CSV table of C-alpha atoms and ligand atoms in Angstrom, one decimal:
chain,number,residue,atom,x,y,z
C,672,UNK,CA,103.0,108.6,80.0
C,673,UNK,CA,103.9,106.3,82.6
C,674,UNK,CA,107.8,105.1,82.9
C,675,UNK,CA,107.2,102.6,86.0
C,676,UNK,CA,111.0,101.5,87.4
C,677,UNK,CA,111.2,97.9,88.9
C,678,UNK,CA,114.3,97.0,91.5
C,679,UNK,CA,115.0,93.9,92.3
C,680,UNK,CA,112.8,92.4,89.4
C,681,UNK,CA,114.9,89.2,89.1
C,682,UNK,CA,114.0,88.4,92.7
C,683,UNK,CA,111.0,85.9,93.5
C,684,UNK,CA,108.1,89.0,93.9
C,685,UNK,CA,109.9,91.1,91.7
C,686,UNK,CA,109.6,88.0,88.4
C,687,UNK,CA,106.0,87.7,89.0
C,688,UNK,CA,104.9,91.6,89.5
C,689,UNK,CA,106.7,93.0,86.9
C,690,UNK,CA,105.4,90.9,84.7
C,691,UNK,CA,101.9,91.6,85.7
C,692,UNK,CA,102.8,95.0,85.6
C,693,UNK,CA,104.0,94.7,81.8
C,694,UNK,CA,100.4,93.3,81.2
C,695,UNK,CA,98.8,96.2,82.8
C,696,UNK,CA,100.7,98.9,81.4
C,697,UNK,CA,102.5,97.7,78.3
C,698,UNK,CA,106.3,96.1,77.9
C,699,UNK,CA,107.4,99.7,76.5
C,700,UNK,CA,106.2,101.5,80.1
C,701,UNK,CA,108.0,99.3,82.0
C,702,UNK,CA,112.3,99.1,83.3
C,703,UNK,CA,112.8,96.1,84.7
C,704,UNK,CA,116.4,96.4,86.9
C,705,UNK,CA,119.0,93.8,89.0
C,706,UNK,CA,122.0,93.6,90.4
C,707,UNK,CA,121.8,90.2,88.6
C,708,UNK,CA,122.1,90.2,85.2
C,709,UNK,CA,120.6,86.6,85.1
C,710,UNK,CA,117.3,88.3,86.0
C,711,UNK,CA,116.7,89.2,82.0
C,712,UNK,CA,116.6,85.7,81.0
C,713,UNK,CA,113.2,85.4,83.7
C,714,UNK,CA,112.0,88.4,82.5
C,715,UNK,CA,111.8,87.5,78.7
C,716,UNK,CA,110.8,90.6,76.5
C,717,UNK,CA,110.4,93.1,79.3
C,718,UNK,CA,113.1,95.6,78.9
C,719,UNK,CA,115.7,95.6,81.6
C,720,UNK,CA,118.7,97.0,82.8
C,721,UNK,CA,121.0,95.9,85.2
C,722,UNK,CA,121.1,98.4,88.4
C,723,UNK,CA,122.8,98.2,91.9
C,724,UNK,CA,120.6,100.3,93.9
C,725,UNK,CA,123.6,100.7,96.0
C,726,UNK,CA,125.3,102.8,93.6
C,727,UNK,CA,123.4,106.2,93.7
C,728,UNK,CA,125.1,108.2,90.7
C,729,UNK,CA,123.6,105.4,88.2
C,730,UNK,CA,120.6,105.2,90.1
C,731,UNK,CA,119.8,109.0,89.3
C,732,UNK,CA,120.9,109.1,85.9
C,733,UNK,CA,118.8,106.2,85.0
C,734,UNK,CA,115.6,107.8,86.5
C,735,UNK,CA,116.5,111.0,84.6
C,736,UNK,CA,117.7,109.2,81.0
C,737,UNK,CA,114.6,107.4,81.2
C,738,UNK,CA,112.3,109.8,82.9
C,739,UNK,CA,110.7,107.0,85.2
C,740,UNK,CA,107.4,108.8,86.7
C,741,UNK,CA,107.2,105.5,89.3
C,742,UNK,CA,109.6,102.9,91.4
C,743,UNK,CA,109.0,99.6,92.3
C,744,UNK,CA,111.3,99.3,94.9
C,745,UNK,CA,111.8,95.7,95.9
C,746,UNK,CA,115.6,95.0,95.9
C,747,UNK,CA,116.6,93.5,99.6
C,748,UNK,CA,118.5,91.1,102.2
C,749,UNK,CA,115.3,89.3,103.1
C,750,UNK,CA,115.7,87.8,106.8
C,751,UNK,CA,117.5,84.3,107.2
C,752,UNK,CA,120.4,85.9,105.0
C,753,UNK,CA,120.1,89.6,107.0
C,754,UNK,CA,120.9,87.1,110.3
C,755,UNK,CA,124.1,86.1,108.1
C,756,UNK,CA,124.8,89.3,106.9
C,757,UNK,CA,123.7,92.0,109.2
C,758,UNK,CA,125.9,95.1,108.3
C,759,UNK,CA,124.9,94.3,104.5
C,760,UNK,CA,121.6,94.1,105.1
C,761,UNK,CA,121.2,97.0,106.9
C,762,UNK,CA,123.1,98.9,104.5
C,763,UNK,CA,121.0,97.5,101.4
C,764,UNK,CA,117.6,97.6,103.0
C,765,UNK,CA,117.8,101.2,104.5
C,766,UNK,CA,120.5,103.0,102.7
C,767,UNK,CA,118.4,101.9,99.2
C,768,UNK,CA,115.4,102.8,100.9
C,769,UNK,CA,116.9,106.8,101.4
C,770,UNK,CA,118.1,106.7,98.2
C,771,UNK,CA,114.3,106.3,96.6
C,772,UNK,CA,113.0,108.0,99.0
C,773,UNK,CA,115.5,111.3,98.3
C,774,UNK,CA,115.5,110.4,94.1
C,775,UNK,CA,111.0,110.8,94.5
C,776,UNK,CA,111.4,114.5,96.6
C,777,UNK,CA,114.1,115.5,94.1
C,778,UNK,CA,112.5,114.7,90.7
C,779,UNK,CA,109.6,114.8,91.9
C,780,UNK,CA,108.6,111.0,90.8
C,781,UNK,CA,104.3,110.7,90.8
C,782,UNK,CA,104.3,107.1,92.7
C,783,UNK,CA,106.8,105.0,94.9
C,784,UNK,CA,105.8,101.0,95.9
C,785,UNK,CA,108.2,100.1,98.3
C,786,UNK,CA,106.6,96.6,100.7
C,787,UNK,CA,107.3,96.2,104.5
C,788,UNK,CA,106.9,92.6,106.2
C,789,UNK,CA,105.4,90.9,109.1
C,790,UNK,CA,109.1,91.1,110.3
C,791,UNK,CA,108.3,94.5,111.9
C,792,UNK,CA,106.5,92.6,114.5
C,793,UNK,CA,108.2,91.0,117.2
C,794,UNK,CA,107.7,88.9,121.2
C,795,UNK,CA,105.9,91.6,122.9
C,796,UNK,CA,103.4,92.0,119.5
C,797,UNK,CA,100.1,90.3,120.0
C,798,UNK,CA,100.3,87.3,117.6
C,799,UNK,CA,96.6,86.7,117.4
C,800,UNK,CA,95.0,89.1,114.8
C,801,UNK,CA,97.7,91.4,115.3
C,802,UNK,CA,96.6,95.0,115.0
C,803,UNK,CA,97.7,97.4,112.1
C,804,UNK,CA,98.9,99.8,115.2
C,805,UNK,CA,100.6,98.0,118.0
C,806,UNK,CA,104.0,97.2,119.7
C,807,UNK,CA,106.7,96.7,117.3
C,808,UNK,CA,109.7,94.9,119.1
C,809,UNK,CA,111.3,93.5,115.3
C,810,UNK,CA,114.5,91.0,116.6
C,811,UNK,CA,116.2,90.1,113.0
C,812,UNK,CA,118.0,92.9,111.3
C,813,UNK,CA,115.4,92.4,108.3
C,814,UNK,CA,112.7,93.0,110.7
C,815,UNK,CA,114.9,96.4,111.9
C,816,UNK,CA,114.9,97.7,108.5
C,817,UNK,CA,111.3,97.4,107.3
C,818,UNK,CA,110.6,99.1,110.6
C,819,UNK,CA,112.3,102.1,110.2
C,820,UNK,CA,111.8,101.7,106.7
C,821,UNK,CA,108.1,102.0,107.2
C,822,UNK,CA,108.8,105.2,109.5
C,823,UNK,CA,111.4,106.7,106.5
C,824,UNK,CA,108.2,105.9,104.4
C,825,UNK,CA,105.6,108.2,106.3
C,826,UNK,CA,108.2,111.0,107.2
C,827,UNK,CA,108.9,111.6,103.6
C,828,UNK,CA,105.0,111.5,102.9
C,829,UNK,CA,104.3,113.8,105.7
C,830,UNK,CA,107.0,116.3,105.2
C,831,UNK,CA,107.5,116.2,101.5
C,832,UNK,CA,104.2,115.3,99.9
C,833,UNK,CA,106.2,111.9,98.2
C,834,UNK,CA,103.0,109.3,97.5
C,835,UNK,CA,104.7,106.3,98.9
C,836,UNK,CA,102.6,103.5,99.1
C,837,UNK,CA,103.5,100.1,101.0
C,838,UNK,CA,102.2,96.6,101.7
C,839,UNK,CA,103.2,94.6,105.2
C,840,UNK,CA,103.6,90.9,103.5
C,841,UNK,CA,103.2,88.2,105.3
C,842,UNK,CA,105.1,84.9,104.1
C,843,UNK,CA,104.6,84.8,99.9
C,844,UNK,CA,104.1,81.7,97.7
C,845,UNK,CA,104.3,81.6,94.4
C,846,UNK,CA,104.7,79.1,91.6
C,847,UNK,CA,106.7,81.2,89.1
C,848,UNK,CA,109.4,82.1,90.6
C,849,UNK,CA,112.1,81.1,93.7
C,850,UNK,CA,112.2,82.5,97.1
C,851,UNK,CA,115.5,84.5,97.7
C,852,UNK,CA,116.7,83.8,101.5
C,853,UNK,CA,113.5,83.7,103.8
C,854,UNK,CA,112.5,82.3,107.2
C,855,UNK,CA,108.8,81.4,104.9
C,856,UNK,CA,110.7,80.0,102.0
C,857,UNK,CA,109.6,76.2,103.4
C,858,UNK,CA,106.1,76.9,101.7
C,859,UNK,CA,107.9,77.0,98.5
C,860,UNK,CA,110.3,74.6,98.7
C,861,UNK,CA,107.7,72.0,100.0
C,862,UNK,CA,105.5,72.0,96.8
C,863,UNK,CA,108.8,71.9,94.5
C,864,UNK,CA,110.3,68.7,96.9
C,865,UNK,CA,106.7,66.7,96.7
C,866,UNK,CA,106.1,67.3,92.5
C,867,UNK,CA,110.3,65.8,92.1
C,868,UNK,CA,108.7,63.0,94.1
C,869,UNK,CA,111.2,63.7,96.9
C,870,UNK,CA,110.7,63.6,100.9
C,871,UNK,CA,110.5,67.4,102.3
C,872,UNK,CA,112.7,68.2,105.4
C,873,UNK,CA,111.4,70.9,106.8
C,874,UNK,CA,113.7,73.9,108.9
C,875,UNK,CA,110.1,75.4,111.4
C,876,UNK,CA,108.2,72.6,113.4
C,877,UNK,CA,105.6,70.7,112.5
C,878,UNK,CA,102.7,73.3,114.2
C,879,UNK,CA,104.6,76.8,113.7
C,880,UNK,CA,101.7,79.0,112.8
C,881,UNK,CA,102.5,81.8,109.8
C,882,UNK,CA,100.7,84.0,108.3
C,883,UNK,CA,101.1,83.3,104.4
C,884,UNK,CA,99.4,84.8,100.8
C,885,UNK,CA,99.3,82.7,97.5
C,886,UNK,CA,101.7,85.3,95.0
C,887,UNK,CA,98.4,86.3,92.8
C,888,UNK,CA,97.0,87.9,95.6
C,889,UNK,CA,99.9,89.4,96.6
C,890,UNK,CA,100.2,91.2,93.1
C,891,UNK,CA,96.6,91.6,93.4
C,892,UNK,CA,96.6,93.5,96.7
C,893,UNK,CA,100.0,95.9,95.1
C,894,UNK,CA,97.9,96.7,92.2
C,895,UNK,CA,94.7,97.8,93.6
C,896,UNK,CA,97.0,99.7,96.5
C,897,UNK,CA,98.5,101.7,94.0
C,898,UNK,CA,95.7,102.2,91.9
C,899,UNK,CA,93.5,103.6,94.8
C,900,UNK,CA,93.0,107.4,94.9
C,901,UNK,CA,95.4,109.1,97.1
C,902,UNK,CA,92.5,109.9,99.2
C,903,UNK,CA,91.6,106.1,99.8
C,904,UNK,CA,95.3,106.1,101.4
C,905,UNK,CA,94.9,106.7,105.2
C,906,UNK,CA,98.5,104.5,106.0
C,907,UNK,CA,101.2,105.8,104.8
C,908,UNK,CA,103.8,103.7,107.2
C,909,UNK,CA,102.8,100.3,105.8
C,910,UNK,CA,99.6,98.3,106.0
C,911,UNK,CA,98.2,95.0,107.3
C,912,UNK,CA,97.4,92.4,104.5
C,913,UNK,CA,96.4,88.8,105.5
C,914,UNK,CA,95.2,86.2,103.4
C,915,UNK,CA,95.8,82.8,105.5
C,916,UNK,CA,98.1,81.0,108.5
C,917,UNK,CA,99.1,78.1,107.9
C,918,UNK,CA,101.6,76.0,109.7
C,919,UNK,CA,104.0,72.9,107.7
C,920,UNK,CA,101.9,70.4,108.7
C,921,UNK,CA,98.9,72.0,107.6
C,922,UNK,CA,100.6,72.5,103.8
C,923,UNK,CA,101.8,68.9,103.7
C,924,UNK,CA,98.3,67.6,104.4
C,925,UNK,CA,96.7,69.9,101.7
C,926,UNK,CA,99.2,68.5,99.3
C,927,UNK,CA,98.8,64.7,100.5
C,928,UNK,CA,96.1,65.3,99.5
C,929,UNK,CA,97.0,65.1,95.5
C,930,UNK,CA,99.9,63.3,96.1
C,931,UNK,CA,99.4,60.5,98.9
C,932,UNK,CA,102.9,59.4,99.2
C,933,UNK,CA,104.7,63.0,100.0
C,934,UNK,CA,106.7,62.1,103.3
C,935,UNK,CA,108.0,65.2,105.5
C,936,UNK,CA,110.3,65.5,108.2
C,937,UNK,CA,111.1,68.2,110.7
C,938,UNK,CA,114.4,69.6,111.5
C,939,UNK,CA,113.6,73.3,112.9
C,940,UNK,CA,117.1,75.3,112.2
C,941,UNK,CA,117.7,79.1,112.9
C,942,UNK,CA,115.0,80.1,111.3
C,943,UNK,CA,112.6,78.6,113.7
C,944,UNK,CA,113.6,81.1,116.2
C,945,UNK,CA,113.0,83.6,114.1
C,946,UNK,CA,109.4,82.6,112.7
C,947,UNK,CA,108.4,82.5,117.0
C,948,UNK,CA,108.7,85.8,117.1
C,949,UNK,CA,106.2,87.0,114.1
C,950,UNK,CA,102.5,86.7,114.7
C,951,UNK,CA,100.5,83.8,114.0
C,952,UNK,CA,97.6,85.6,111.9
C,953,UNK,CA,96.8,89.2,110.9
C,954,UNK,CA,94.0,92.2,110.8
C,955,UNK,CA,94.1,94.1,107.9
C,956,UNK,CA,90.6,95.4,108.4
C,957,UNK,CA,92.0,99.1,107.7
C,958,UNK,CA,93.3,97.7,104.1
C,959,UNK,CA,89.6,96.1,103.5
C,960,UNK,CA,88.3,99.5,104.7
C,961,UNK,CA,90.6,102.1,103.1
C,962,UNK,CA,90.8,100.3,99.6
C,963,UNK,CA,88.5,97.7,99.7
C,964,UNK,CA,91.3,94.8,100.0
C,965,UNK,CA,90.5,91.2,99.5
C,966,UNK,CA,92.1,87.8,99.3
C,967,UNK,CA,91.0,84.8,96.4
C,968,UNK,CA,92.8,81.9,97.9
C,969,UNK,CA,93.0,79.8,100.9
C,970,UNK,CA,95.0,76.9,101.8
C,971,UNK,CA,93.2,74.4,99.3
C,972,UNK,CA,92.9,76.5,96.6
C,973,UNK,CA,96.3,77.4,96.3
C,974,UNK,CA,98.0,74.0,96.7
C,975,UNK,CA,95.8,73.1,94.2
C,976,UNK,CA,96.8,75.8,91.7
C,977,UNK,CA,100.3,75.6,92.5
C,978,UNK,CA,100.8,72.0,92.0
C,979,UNK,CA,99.0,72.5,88.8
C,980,UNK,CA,101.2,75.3,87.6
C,981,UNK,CA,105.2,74.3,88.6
C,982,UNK,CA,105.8,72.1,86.1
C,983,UNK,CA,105.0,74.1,84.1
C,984,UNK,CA,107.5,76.8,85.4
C,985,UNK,CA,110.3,74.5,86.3
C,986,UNK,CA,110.2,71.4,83.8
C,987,UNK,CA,112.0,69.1,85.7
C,988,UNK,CA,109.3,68.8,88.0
C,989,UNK,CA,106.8,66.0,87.5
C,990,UNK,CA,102.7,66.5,86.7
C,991,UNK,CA,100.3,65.5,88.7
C,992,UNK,CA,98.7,62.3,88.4
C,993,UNK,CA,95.2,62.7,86.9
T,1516,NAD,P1,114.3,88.1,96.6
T,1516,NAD,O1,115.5,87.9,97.5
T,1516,NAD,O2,113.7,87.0,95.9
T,1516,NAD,O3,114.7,89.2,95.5
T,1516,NAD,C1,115.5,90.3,95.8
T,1516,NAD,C2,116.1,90.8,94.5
T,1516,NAD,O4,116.9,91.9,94.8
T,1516,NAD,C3,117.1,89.7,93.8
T,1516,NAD,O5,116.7,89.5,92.5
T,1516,NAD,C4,118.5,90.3,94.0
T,1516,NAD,O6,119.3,90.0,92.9
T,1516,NAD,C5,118.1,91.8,94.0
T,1516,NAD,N1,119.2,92.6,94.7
T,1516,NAD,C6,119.9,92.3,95.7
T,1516,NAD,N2,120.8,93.2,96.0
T,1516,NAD,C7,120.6,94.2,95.0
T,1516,NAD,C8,121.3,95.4,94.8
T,1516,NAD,N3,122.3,95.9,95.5
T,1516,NAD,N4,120.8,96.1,93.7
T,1516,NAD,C9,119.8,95.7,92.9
T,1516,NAD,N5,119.2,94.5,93.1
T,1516,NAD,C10,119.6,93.8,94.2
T,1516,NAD,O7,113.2,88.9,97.4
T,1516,NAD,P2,111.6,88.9,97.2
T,1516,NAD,O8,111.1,87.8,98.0
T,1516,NAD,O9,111.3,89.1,95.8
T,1516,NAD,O10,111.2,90.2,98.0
T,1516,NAD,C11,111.0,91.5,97.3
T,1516,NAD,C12,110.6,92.5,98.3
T,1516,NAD,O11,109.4,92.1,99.0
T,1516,NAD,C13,111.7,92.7,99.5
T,1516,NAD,O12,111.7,94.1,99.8
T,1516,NAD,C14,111.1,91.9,100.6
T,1516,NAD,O13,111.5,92.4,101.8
T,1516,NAD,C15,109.6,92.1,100.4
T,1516,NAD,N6,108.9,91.0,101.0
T,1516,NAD,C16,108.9,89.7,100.5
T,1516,NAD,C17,108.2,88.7,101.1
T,1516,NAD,C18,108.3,87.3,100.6
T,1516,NAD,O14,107.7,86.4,101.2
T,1516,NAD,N7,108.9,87.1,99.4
T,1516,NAD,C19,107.5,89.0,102.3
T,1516,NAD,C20,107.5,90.3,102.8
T,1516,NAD,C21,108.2,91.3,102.1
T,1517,AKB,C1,111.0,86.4,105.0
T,1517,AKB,O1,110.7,85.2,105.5
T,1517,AKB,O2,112.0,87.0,105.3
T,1517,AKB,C2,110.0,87.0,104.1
T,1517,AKB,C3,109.1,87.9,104.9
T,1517,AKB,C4,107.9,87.4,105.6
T,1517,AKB,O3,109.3,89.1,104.9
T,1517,AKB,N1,109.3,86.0,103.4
């Protein structure tokens, strides 16, 4: 029977995935963990526990009390916060990493998810359709971590036989839940800003070019990665997943759209610099090839869902006109 361990569930992937994962597999197969113990309220019926991946004593008993056969590992610094906190986030994002990495050779656990971002890439990748194999120059801590994380990742598949399985993000947007400390987290905030009937200011310029996935695809993609055969797996570092790249102005307009008096102004910040350096769009032709990976929604088609579903998901937020 499957006992599938979630870190980090609290967090803005981590609300919506486990409880797609709870759909799929049944409340009663599922441990839903956070170093926040506000993270229950989000996760409603789904049983949960609180856990600091940091502390490695609990982290094994809990795997071995509970006999999880699978980790979701999604607890992390994410990277405007890692620029604030470097030596945390390092610390976090690797030394957690080890730790599930270590806990799956040991037990020996039958899965591990654990997802990588377009951070990895950096000013000497190509930033047009950037390759699943090229120059990896990452220049934010964050970006540091998920690439040696990725490397940690296909050592421990190589050497020990762990089935560690991982996804390269690009920016996610999602209506259920809030992003947690992002250099993409404008694509959220911007929907949330125009439905409380509020001007946006926005921290990247007008034309900064991002690759970005609606959330549903995102848990999409997770799910039919680990549900593939081991044999469809040919990447074991981390692969390429794209769905769209979209820059603010582009979002505002889809969303003036339904709402024709959203105003937005720009005010790029820190995080600007750090959105320069990631690539504009993505191949993941090896992901459509190896495990026949395909996205539902572009630009339109998610504004249009979101804005239908927030209000739902954060009350105070006003519906959309008819
Ligand atoms: P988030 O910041 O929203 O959530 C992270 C969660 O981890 C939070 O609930 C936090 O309480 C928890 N956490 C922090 N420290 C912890 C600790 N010591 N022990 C246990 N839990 C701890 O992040 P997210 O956006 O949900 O991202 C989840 C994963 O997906 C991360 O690994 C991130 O790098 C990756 N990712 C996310 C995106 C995105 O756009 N959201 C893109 C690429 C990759
Ligand atoms: C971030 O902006 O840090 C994340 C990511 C792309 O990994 N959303």
């Amino acid at each position: 029977m499957d006992k599938i361990l979630i870190t980090g569930a609290g967090g803005q992937l981590g609300t919506e995935l486990t409880h797609m994962l709870a759909q799929v597999y049944g409340k009663k197969a599922i441990l839903a963990t956070d170093l926040s113990p506000e993270a229950e309220e989000k996760l409603e019926e789904i049983p949960f526990q609180t856990l600091d991946v940091m502390d490695q004593s609990s982290f094994a008993s809990l795997i071995h009390k509970e006999k999880v056969t699978q980790i979701y590992h999604l607890a992390a610094i994410l990277s405007a916060t890692g620029e604030n906190h470097p030596q945390k986030a390092w610390r976090l994002n690797m030394g957690s990493l080890l730790t599930v990495l270590e806990l799956a050779r040991e037990k020996p656990l039958q899965k591990i998810y654990w997802p990588s971002s377009i951070a990895v890439f950096g000013p000497n990748t190509p930033r047009h359709n950037t390759p699943q194999s090229c120059i990896q120059d990452p220049q934010t801590v964050y970006g540091i971590s998920k690439q040696a994380g990725e490397r940690w990742c296909s050592y421990y598949h190589l050497k020990y036989g762990v089935d560690v399985r991982s996804l390269r993000y690009p920016g996610l947007i999602g209506a259920k839940s809030l992003p947690g400390g992002g250099t993409t987290d404008y694509a959220v905030e911007i929907y949330h800003k125009a439905l409380e009937g509020q001007p946006y200011t926005c921290f990247l310029k007008k034309d900064q070019e991002l690759p970005m996935m609606y959330m549903p695809d995102a848990i999409k993609a997770t799910l039919s990665l680990m549900e593939a055969d081991a044999s469809q797996i040919h990447i074991r570092s981390s692969y390429n997943i794209s769905a769209m790249s979209i820059t603010p102005d582009q979002v505002y307009q889809s969303i003036l759209a339904h709402l024709p008096g959203f105003e937005i102004s720009y005010e790029p910040d820190y995080r600007q610099a750090i959105a320069e350096n990631w690539p504009c769009s993505i191949d993941d032709s090896k992901a459509r090839e190896d495990w026949g990976w395909k996205p539902s929604f572009d630009l339109p088609r998610m504004t249009e869902d979101i804005l239908y579903h927030l209000p739902h998901y954060f009350p105070h937020l006003h519906e959309l006109p008819n």
